[in-house]
Short mmCIF file of C-alpha atoms in Angstrom, two decimals:
data_model
loop_
_atom_site.label_atom_id
_atom_site.label_comp_id
_atom_site.label_asym_id
_atom_site.label_seq_id
_atom_site.Cartn_x
_atom_site.Cartn_y
_atom_site.Cartn_z
CA UNK A 1 42.48 -28.69 -27.71
CA UNK A 2 40.82 -25.99 -26.09
CA UNK A 3 43.01 -22.67 -25.27
CA UNK A 4 43.45 -21.59 -21.54
CA UNK A 5 43.20 -17.68 -21.36
CA UNK A 6 43.49 -15.39 -18.48
CA UNK A 7 40.73 -12.84 -18.11
CA UNK A 8 41.09 -9.46 -16.15
CA UNK A 9 38.16 -7.54 -15.25
CA UNK A 10 39.25 -4.26 -13.60
CA UNK A 11 41.94 -6.15 -11.39
CA UNK A 12 40.13 -9.29 -11.44
CA UNK A 13 42.13 -11.94 -13.47
CA UNK A 14 40.48 -15.35 -14.89
CA UNK A 15 42.21 -18.51 -15.75
CA UNK A 16 39.80 -20.65 -17.87
CA UNK A 17 38.97 -22.51 -20.81
CA UNK A 18 37.50 -19.60 -23.03
CA UNK A 19 35.38 -18.35 -20.34
CA UNK A 20 32.79 -15.48 -20.63
CA UNK A 21 32.89 -13.35 -17.60
CA UNK A 22 30.96 -10.40 -16.40
CA UNK A 23 31.46 -8.20 -13.37
CA UNK A 24 29.76 -5.56 -11.62
CA UNK A 25 31.05 -3.44 -8.47
CA UNK A 26 29.52 -0.89 -6.19
CA UNK A 27 30.91 1.67 -3.64
CA UNK A 28 29.34 4.52 -1.79
CA UNK A 29 30.14 6.88 -4.78
CA UNK A 30 30.10 4.57 -7.68
CA UNK A 31 27.02 2.50 -7.85
CA UNK A 32 26.65 -0.66 -10.22
CA UNK A 33 29.71 -0.19 -12.45
CA UNK A 34 30.71 -2.77 -15.09
CA UNK A 35 34.01 -3.84 -15.60
CA UNK A 36 35.90 -4.37 -18.67
CA UNK A 37 37.22 -7.57 -19.92
CA UNK A 38 41.21 -7.97 -20.87
CA UNK A 39 43.08 -11.09 -22.11
CA UNK A 40 46.07 -11.69 -19.94
CA UNK A 41 48.74 -14.36 -19.44
CA UNK A 42 47.89 -17.45 -17.93
CA UNK A 43 47.84 -17.42 -14.00
CA UNK A 44 49.64 -20.29 -12.01
CA UNK A 45 49.88 -20.99 -8.31
CA UNK A 46 48.02 -21.47 -5.27
CA UNK A 47 44.96 -19.62 -4.43
CA UNK A 48 43.84 -17.82 -1.43
CA UNK A 49 40.09 -18.56 -1.76
CA UNK A 50 38.31 -21.63 -3.37
CA UNK A 51 34.91 -22.15 -4.75
CA UNK A 52 33.75 -25.59 -5.29
CA UNK A 53 31.31 -25.59 -8.28
CA UNK A 54 30.12 -29.38 -7.79
CA UNK A 55 29.62 -28.97 -4.27
CA UNK A 56 25.95 -27.75 -4.13
CA UNK A 57 24.33 -26.83 -1.25
CA UNK A 58 20.92 -25.71 -0.41
CA UNK A 59 18.64 -24.30 -3.31
CA UNK A 60 17.87 -20.35 -3.43
CA UNK A 61 14.27 -19.90 -3.83
CA UNK A 62 15.05 -15.77 -4.16
CA UNK A 63 14.80 -12.51 -2.50
CA UNK A 64 11.85 -10.12 -1.79
CA UNK A 65 10.35 -7.08 -0.26
CA UNK A 66 7.38 -5.83 1.62
CA UNK A 67 4.51 -3.79 0.64
CA UNK A 68 2.89 -1.63 3.21
CA UNK A 69 0.43 1.37 2.89
CA UNK A 70 2.91 4.11 3.61
CA UNK A 71 5.03 3.06 0.66
CA UNK A 72 2.35 3.11 -1.59
CA UNK A 73 1.41 6.38 -0.37
CA UNK A 74 4.85 7.73 -0.94
CA UNK A 75 4.61 6.36 -4.57
CA UNK A 76 1.36 8.45 -5.05
CA UNK A 77 3.31 11.82 -4.81
CA UNK A 78 5.12 10.85 -8.15
CA UNK A 79 3.84 10.88 -11.80
CA UNK A 80 2.41 7.57 -13.11
CA UNK A 81 5.65 7.17 -15.17
CA UNK A 82 7.92 7.80 -12.31
CA UNK A 83 6.10 5.28 -10.33
CA UNK A 84 6.27 2.78 -12.98
CA UNK A 85 10.20 3.32 -13.08
CA UNK A 86 10.56 2.45 -9.46
CA UNK A 87 8.39 -0.51 -9.42
CA UNK A 88 10.50 -1.67 -12.55
CA UNK A 89 13.45 -0.98 -10.57
CA UNK A 90 12.63 -3.52 -8.09
CA UNK A 91 10.75 -6.26 -10.03
CA UNK A 92 11.94 -6.45 -13.58
CA UNK A 93 14.60 -8.65 -14.82
CA UNK A 94 16.75 -5.22 -15.63
CA UNK A 95 16.03 -4.25 -11.83
CA UNK A 96 16.51 -6.24 -8.63
CA UNK A 97 14.17 -8.79 -9.90
CA UNK A 98 12.59 -9.58 -6.91
CA UNK A 99 10.99 -13.05 -6.59
CA UNK A 100 8.90 -12.63 -3.26
CA UNK A 101 6.73 -10.21 -2.02
CA UNK A 102 5.31 -9.76 1.55
CA UNK A 103 2.09 -7.93 2.39
CA UNK A 104 0.71 -7.38 5.90
CA UNK A 105 -2.66 -9.04 6.81
CA UNK A 106 -4.48 -6.05 7.62
CA UNK A 107 -2.26 -3.17 9.79
CA UNK A 108 1.37 -3.17 10.39
CA UNK A 109 3.65 -0.46 12.18
CA UNK A 110 3.68 1.15 8.30
CA UNK A 111 -0.05 1.19 8.16
CA UNK A 112 -1.85 4.44 8.18
CA UNK A 113 -3.65 3.60 11.23
CA UNK A 114 -5.03 0.41 13.25
CA UNK A 115 -7.47 -1.84 11.47
CA UNK A 116 -8.40 -5.26 10.68
CA UNK A 117 -10.68 -7.08 8.53
CA UNK A 118 -13.26 -7.81 11.08
CA UNK A 119 -13.70 -5.23 14.17
CA UNK A 120 -17.51 -6.58 15.07
CA UNK A 121 -17.10 -8.33 18.41
CA UNK A 122 -17.77 -12.00 18.57
CA UNK A 123 -18.52 -12.16 15.01
CA UNK A 124 -17.31 -15.84 15.06
CA UNK A 125 -19.13 -16.46 11.35
CA UNK A 126 -16.97 -13.65 9.88
CA UNK A 127 -20.38 -12.34 8.32
CA UNK A 128 -18.51 -8.70 8.63
CA UNK A 129 -15.42 -9.67 7.13
CA UNK A 130 -14.00 -7.59 4.44
CA UNK A 131 -10.82 -6.29 2.89
CA UNK A 132 -12.44 -2.99 1.33
CA UNK A 133 -9.53 -0.74 2.60
CA UNK A 134 -7.04 -2.83 1.12
CA UNK A 135 -8.50 -2.60 -2.35
CA UNK A 136 -7.30 1.38 -2.33
CA UNK A 137 -3.84 0.58 -0.70
CA UNK A 138 -2.29 -2.88 -0.47
CA UNK A 139 -3.89 -4.56 -3.58
CA UNK A 140 -3.15 -1.83 -6.07
CA UNK A 141 0.57 -1.84 -4.68
CA UNK A 142 0.95 -5.57 -5.29
CA UNK A 143 -0.92 -5.59 -8.86
CA UNK A 144 1.68 -2.86 -9.83
CA UNK A 145 4.29 -5.44 -9.28
CA UNK A 146 2.03 -8.37 -10.73
CA UNK A 147 2.33 -6.38 -13.96
CA UNK A 148 6.15 -6.45 -14.09
CA UNK A 149 6.53 -10.06 -12.56
CA UNK A 150 3.23 -12.16 -12.90
CA UNK A 151 4.87 -15.18 -11.07
CA UNK A 152 5.72 -13.32 -7.88
CA UNK A 153 5.51 -15.26 -4.99
CA UNK A 154 3.30 -13.70 -2.14
CA UNK A 155 3.31 -14.39 1.35
CA UNK A 156 1.22 -12.56 4.18
CA UNK A 157 1.36 -12.41 7.99
CA UNK A 158 -0.67 -10.23 10.73
CA UNK A 159 0.75 -7.88 13.05
CA UNK A 160 -2.33 -8.42 15.15
CA UNK A 161 -5.64 -10.40 15.31
CA UNK A 162 -8.81 -8.51 15.73
CA UNK A 163 -8.70 -6.94 19.18
CA UNK A 164 -11.74 -8.98 20.34
CA UNK A 165 -9.66 -11.72 20.17
CA UNK A 166 -6.70 -10.93 22.10
CA UNK A 167 -6.71 -10.90 25.95
CA UNK A 168 -5.97 -7.01 26.47
CA UNK A 169 -8.72 -5.98 23.71
CA UNK A 170 -6.41 -3.76 21.97
CA UNK A 171 -4.24 -3.62 18.91
CA UNK A 172 -0.95 -3.13 21.00
CA UNK A 173 0.57 -4.93 23.88
CA UNK A 174 2.56 -2.27 25.54
CA UNK A 175 1.72 1.37 26.20
CA UNK A 176 4.99 3.42 25.64
CA UNK A 177 6.09 4.83 22.50
CA UNK A 178 9.07 4.56 20.36
CA UNK A 179 10.89 6.89 23.00
CA UNK A 180 9.78 4.23 25.47
CA UNK A 181 8.10 7.36 27.48
CA UNK A 182 4.36 8.10 28.44
CA UNK A 183 1.67 6.19 26.91
CA UNK A 184 2.59 6.56 23.26
CA UNK A 185 0.67 7.30 20.53
CA UNK A 186 -1.81 4.37 21.18
CA UNK A 187 -3.14 5.54 24.41
CA UNK A 188 -3.24 1.96 25.83
CA UNK A 189 -3.60 1.85 29.58
CA UNK A 190 -0.24 0.44 31.26
CA UNK A 191 -2.32 -1.69 33.37
CA UNK A 192 -3.31 -3.64 30.25
CA UNK A 193 -0.22 -4.30 28.90
CA UNK A 194 0.90 -8.06 28.64
CA UNK A 195 4.22 -9.45 29.73
CA UNK A 196 6.83 -10.82 26.80
CA UNK A 197 6.65 -14.42 27.28
CA UNK A 198 2.72 -15.15 27.54
CA UNK A 199 0.29 -15.68 24.71
CA UNK A 200 -1.61 -12.43 23.61
CA UNK A 201 -4.34 -14.25 21.95
CA UNK A 202 -7.43 -15.50 23.87
CA UNK A 203 -7.06 -19.32 23.40
CA UNK A 204 -10.76 -19.91 23.78
CA UNK A 205 -12.08 -22.29 21.22
CA UNK A 206 -14.25 -19.79 19.73
CA UNK A 207 -11.73 -17.53 19.05
CA UNK A 208 -9.38 -19.96 17.79
CA UNK A 209 -12.17 -21.16 15.26
CA UNK A 210 -12.62 -17.54 14.36
CA UNK A 211 -9.51 -16.67 13.95
CA UNK A 212 -8.65 -19.49 11.37
CA UNK A 213 -11.74 -18.65 9.32
CA UNK A 214 -10.39 -15.03 9.21
CA UNK A 215 -7.40 -16.56 7.52
CA UNK A 216 -9.36 -18.84 5.15
CA UNK A 217 -11.48 -15.56 4.34
CA UNK A 218 -8.58 -13.21 3.63
CA UNK A 219 -6.92 -15.99 1.16
CA UNK A 220 -10.31 -16.01 -0.67
CA UNK A 221 -10.94 -12.35 -0.95
CA UNK A 222 -7.63 -11.64 -1.99
CA UNK A 223 -7.91 -14.30 -4.82
CA UNK A 224 -11.07 -12.78 -5.85
CA UNK A 225 -9.44 -9.48 -6.26
CA UNK A 226 -6.68 -10.91 -8.29
CA UNK A 227 -3.81 -11.71 -5.87
CA UNK A 228 -2.79 -15.13 -4.72
CA UNK A 229 -1.30 -15.47 -1.41
CA UNK A 230 0.83 -18.75 -1.48
CA UNK A 231 1.97 -18.82 2.01
CA UNK A 232 1.02 -17.37 5.31
CA UNK A 233 2.86 -16.94 8.60
CA UNK A 234 0.37 -17.00 11.42
CA UNK A 235 2.04 -14.12 13.23
CA UNK A 236 4.60 -11.38 12.67
CA UNK A 237 7.36 -11.04 15.69
CA UNK A 238 5.89 -13.81 17.71
CA UNK A 239 8.08 -12.82 20.69
CA UNK A 240 7.76 -9.04 21.01
CA UNK A 241 5.32 -6.78 22.35
CA UNK A 242 5.78 -3.43 21.11
CA UNK A 243 3.72 -0.25 21.37
CA UNK A 244 2.39 -0.78 17.71
CA UNK A 245 0.14 -3.64 16.25
CA UNK A 246 1.37 -7.10 17.82
CA UNK A 247 0.53 -10.36 19.59
CA UNK A 248 2.73 -12.59 21.36
CA UNK A 249 2.34 -16.46 21.11
CA UNK A 250 3.84 -18.96 23.74
CA UNK A 251 4.81 -21.72 20.87
CA UNK A 252 3.20 -24.52 22.79
CA UNK A 253 -0.37 -22.16 22.29
CA UNK A 254 0.66 -21.45 18.68
CA UNK A 255 1.36 -25.06 17.62
CA UNK A 256 -2.21 -25.54 18.89
CA UNK A 257 -3.85 -23.12 16.55
CA UNK A 258 -1.86 -24.21 13.46
CA UNK A 259 -2.38 -27.99 13.98
CA UNK A 260 -5.55 -28.36 15.32
CA UNK A 261 -7.45 -25.03 13.73
CA UNK A 262 -5.55 -23.58 10.93
CA UNK A 263 -4.63 -26.44 9.25
CA UNK A 264 -8.03 -28.00 9.52
CA UNK A 265 -9.64 -24.88 7.92
CA UNK A 266 -7.39 -24.91 5.18
CA UNK A 267 -8.32 -28.20 4.30
CA UNK A 268 -12.01 -28.03 4.96
CA UNK A 269 -11.85 -24.62 2.35
CA UNK A 270 -9.93 -26.35 -0.29
CA UNK A 271 -7.06 -23.92 0.18
CA UNK A 272 -3.51 -24.89 -1.24
CA UNK A 273 -1.75 -22.00 0.29
CA UNK A 274 1.28 -23.10 2.41
CA UNK A 275 1.33 -22.56 6.41
CA UNK A 276 4.92 -21.39 7.76
CA UNK A 277 6.19 -21.19 11.23
CA UNK A 278 6.71 -17.80 11.85
CA UNK A 279 8.10 -14.90 11.79
CA UNK A 280 10.16 -16.09 14.69
CA UNK A 281 12.23 -13.50 16.50
CA UNK A 282 13.27 -15.53 19.35
CA UNK A 283 17.11 -16.39 19.47
CA UNK A 284 16.74 -19.27 21.56
CA UNK A 285 16.20 -22.52 19.40
CA UNK A 286 13.87 -23.80 21.90
CA UNK A 287 11.18 -21.83 20.89
CA UNK A 288 11.06 -23.93 17.51
CA UNK A 289 11.79 -27.19 19.08
CA UNK A 290 8.80 -26.62 21.31
CA UNK A 291 6.50 -25.92 18.25
CA UNK A 292 7.86 -28.88 16.73
CA UNK A 293 7.04 -31.32 19.40
CA UNK A 294 3.50 -30.96 18.62
CA UNK A 295 3.22 -33.53 15.73
CA UNK A 296 0.11 -31.94 14.13
CA UNK A 297 1.87 -28.58 13.81
CA UNK A 298 5.31 -30.03 12.92
CA UNK A 299 3.19 -32.09 9.78
CA UNK A 300 1.15 -28.86 8.77
CA UNK A 301 3.97 -26.39 8.33
CA UNK A 302 6.01 -26.27 5.18
CA UNK A 303 8.81 -24.03 6.37
CA UNK A 304 10.36 -21.81 9.24
CA UNK A 305 10.62 -18.03 8.87
CA UNK A 306 13.19 -16.30 11.23
CA UNK A 307 13.33 -12.71 11.55
CA UNK A 308 16.17 -10.26 13.28
CA UNK A 309 17.17 -11.96 16.17
CA UNK A 310 15.77 -15.11 15.25
CA UNK A 311 18.59 -15.68 12.97
CA UNK A 312 20.51 -16.61 15.94
CA UNK A 313 18.68 -19.79 16.20
CA UNK A 314 19.34 -20.79 12.43
CA UNK A 315 22.77 -22.68 13.02
CA UNK A 316 21.12 -24.82 15.43
CA UNK A 317 17.48 -25.37 13.97
CA UNK A 318 18.60 -25.65 10.67
CA UNK A 319 21.06 -28.70 11.49
CA UNK A 320 18.50 -30.42 13.65
CA UNK A 321 15.79 -29.92 11.21
CA UNK A 322 16.89 -29.94 7.67
CA UNK A 323 14.02 -31.10 6.21
CA UNK A 324 12.19 -27.87 6.42
CA UNK A 325 12.71 -24.81 4.05
CA UNK A 326 13.84 -21.37 5.72
CA UNK A 327 13.49 -17.89 5.19
CA UNK A 328 14.88 -14.96 6.64
CA UNK A 329 11.60 -12.72 6.61
CA UNK A 330 12.58 -9.48 7.65
CA UNK A 331 15.89 -7.33 7.02
CA UNK A 332 16.69 -5.17 10.08
CA UNK A 333 14.94 -1.87 10.00
CA UNK A 334 17.81 0.60 10.74
CA UNK A 335 17.20 4.10 11.94
CA UNK A 336 16.88 5.89 8.91
CA UNK A 337 20.29 6.19 8.06
CA UNK A 338 20.24 4.71 4.46
CA UNK A 339 24.02 4.76 4.10
CA UNK A 340 27.14 2.45 3.78
CA UNK A 341 26.88 1.18 7.53
CA UNK A 342 23.37 -0.10 6.52
CA UNK A 343 24.88 -2.22 3.71
CA UNK A 344 27.54 -3.61 5.72
CA UNK A 345 24.96 -4.70 8.67
CA UNK A 346 22.75 -6.37 5.77
CA UNK A 347 25.58 -8.03 3.91
CA UNK A 348 26.86 -9.62 7.44
CA UNK A 349 22.77 -10.72 7.96
CA UNK A 350 22.59 -12.07 4.33
CA UNK A 351 26.12 -14.04 4.77
CA UNK A 352 25.18 -15.41 8.28
CA UNK A 353 21.47 -16.43 7.09
CA UNK A 354 22.90 -18.00 3.80
CA UNK A 355 25.45 -19.79 5.42
CA UNK A 356 23.17 -21.44 7.91
CA UNK A 357 20.74 -22.48 5.50
CA UNK A 358 17.84 -20.10 4.27
CA UNK A 359 16.35 -20.66 1.00
CA UNK A 360 14.88 -16.93 0.51
CA UNK A 361 15.88 -13.65 1.98
CA UNK A 362 13.16 -10.53 2.59
CA UNK A 363 13.71 -6.90 2.70
CA UNK A 364 11.51 -4.72 4.89
CA UNK A 365 10.06 -1.83 3.34
CA UNK A 366 10.78 -1.36 -0.40
CA UNK A 367 9.55 2.38 -0.41
CA UNK A 368 9.28 4.84 1.83
CA UNK A 369 9.02 8.84 1.81
CA UNK A 370 11.62 10.92 2.77
CA UNK A 371 11.20 10.70 6.49
CA UNK A 372 11.21 6.99 6.73
CA UNK A 373 8.74 7.35 9.75
CA UNK A 374 6.19 5.10 10.54
CA UNK A 375 2.86 5.83 12.61
CA UNK A 376 5.07 5.56 15.81
CA UNK A 377 7.91 7.92 14.80
CA UNK A 378 10.39 5.48 13.86
CA UNK A 379 12.65 6.54 11.01
CA UNK A 380 13.61 3.27 9.17
CA UNK A 381 15.70 2.40 6.15
CA UNK A 382 14.15 1.46 2.76
CA UNK A 383 15.23 0.32 -0.74
CA UNK A 384 13.98 3.45 -2.41
CA UNK A 385 13.13 6.97 -0.84
CA UNK A 386 10.80 9.18 -2.27
CA UNK A 387 10.44 12.86 -1.42
CA UNK A 388 7.00 13.80 -1.73
CA UNK A 389 7.66 17.59 -2.03
CA UNK A 390 10.43 17.46 -4.72
CA UNK A 391 9.49 14.24 -6.30
CA UNK A 392 13.20 12.96 -5.92
CA UNK A 393 13.68 9.30 -6.06
CA UNK A 394 16.93 8.11 -4.20
CA UNK A 395 18.18 4.38 -4.52
CA UNK A 396 20.09 3.75 -1.46
CA UNK A 397 22.75 1.30 -0.71
CA UNK A 398 21.00 -1.29 0.60
CA UNK A 399 19.13 -1.30 -2.91
CA UNK A 400 22.31 -1.97 -4.71
CA UNK A 401 23.18 -4.75 -2.22
CA UNK A 402 19.87 -6.66 -2.91
CA UNK A 403 20.59 -5.98 -6.69
CA UNK A 404 23.90 -7.36 -6.45
CA UNK A 405 22.38 -10.67 -5.44
CA UNK A 406 18.73 -11.13 -6.47
CA UNK A 407 19.50 -9.65 -9.99
CA UNK A 408 21.68 -12.74 -10.69
CA UNK A 409 19.69 -15.19 -8.77
CA UNK A 410 16.30 -16.71 -9.43
CA UNK A 411 14.60 -19.82 -8.22
CA UNK A 412 16.53 -22.85 -8.95
CA UNK A 413 19.88 -21.37 -7.90
CA UNK A 414 21.88 -23.46 -5.67
CA UNK A 415 24.73 -22.10 -3.11
CA UNK A 416 28.10 -23.36 -3.55
CA UNK A 417 31.03 -24.35 -0.78
CA UNK A 418 33.80 -21.91 -0.38
CA UNK A 419 36.65 -22.10 1.53
CA UNK A 420 36.33 -18.63 3.01
CA UNK A 421 32.93 -18.21 4.96
CA UNK A 422 33.23 -14.43 5.64
CA UNK A 423 32.62 -11.74 3.19
CA UNK A 424 32.00 -13.86 0.75
CA UNK A 425 29.02 -15.98 -1.10
CA UNK A 426 29.13 -18.22 -4.41
CA UNK A 427 26.27 -20.03 -6.33
CA UNK A 428 25.42 -21.86 -9.42
CA UNK A 429 22.55 -19.76 -10.77
CA UNK A 430 19.38 -20.63 -12.35
CA UNK A 431 21.20 -20.46 -15.97
CA UNK A 432 23.69 -22.78 -14.77
CA UNK A 433 26.46 -19.45 -14.36
CA UNK A 434 28.44 -19.44 -11.18
CA UNK A 435 28.02 -16.22 -9.08
CA UNK A 436 30.61 -15.00 -6.69
CA UNK A 437 29.43 -12.05 -4.44
CA UNK A 438 32.34 -10.36 -2.57
CA UNK A 439 32.31 -7.57 0.19
CA UNK A 440 35.91 -5.64 1.11
CA UNK A 441 34.91 -4.08 4.39
CA UNK A 442 38.77 -2.60 4.52
CA UNK A 443 39.83 0.83 4.08
CA UNK A 444 42.82 -0.35 1.81
CA UNK A 445 42.55 -1.73 -1.74
CA UNK A 446 42.42 -5.62 -1.15
CA UNK A 447 43.85 -8.37 -3.46
CA UNK A 448 42.85 -12.09 -3.30
CA UNK A 449 43.33 -14.99 -5.51
CA UNK A 450 40.22 -17.03 -6.08
CA UNK A 451 39.80 -20.42 -7.72
CA UNK A 452 36.68 -21.73 -9.46
CA UNK A 453 37.13 -25.69 -10.52
CA UNK A 454 39.86 -24.96 -13.17
CA UNK A 455 39.02 -21.00 -13.11
CA UNK A 456 41.42 -18.74 -11.11
CA UNK A 457 40.94 -14.90 -10.72
CA UNK A 458 43.06 -12.14 -8.71
CA UNK A 459 40.40 -10.11 -6.97
CA UNK A 460 41.31 -6.51 -6.46
CA UNK A 461 38.86 -4.57 -4.94
CA UNK A 462 38.45 -0.94 -3.73
CA UNK A 463 38.04 -0.12 0.05
CA UNK A 464 34.55 -0.50 1.30
CA UNK A 465 33.15 -2.13 -1.99
CA UNK A 466 30.96 -4.90 -2.91
CA UNK A 467 31.53 -7.06 -6.39
CA UNK A 468 29.56 -9.76 -8.17
CA UNK A 469 31.64 -11.56 -10.81
CA UNK A 470 29.42 -14.23 -13.08
CA UNK A 471 31.30 -16.53 -15.20
CA UNK A 472 30.01 -19.67 -17.05
#
């Protein structure tokens, strides 16, 4: 007969059949603190929250972050040993243990400047295509991650096509800067700005064919440079026209490009790279519905990526189209505050996304310098801040939030059903362990009794704290 025991971890008590239990907590002042285990009396009575270990929900493919030129530039201010330590903190098993990496196809708002892989007008055959610039910026950054995680899943999306393929022949779609005043950094004539619900791409056949070839060349050239892109989304933030690199697409037009040009091109060139719809930042489910009405496009895509406000469409879209995989493609950028409020916002987004079916979750910039600024003067958040003058490395609160999840959850994990859908997520991870992640937002300590099958524990959390409990 097996002996039931009660295990207490710094206020968390577990009634189980000889379970091994681990716990780590984080507050704004104490990060990644391991709790001790004690043996106590058996706990009886009704629980406040139930985790159902046999009620398996969607598969969890993992978490990831984004490679950008300005992040690699910040890392160059460090010694090789310091740089290796930062990369290990993100991609090693001891660190966040990211599964995914995102990379822009040519310029993004966190590139040094505008560029594409072929700026030669009307070069439909892509004779002048080259990724030479990336060999000094993005590719070395990615390869440092691949040293630590050779099985890293890499996906990519463009912020803009080459300008000669666009209706306004400019990298951007709007003329103002981040302050919404004047002509901004891009010096775009306001008369050449585009309207939000139109397509910024020139939908002539020659451009559509050339752009499909552009994607194919990109994947092939990256493979020649030792980087395999396993998936692409054809446009970053489909429904936004900012003053930095961008291109809006009506869903009908994007479906034409994906179904009738991009997919046939990949087949012709023998590419096994997946194509997804994304990144969709439109909250109305009709954007995705309209795209999927196109049979060729619907059959071509392997999944759907939503970003920021696009996650508002998830509850409807995932229910109506349950056979697709879903990704949250970019964590909200923030305003450079990098404090506990950023963690709270990101936690709410993570809970919403996983409770509505996403399989994977992406953070935006993993590393930025001390300013966090893009070329458009928008200071944004990051997981790691590198001071280029002092060489100080700061791991932000959001770094620990992602570590509380990704460190324990690798491909093959499954979300578990819980009775409380707010401020709690539970999983059966890739090792068969039950992982419970809880956030306590209140100003006073909190106690809740949680039951996992025949396991029960009293959860006692400090104010504004995050906890991960792992048991098997």
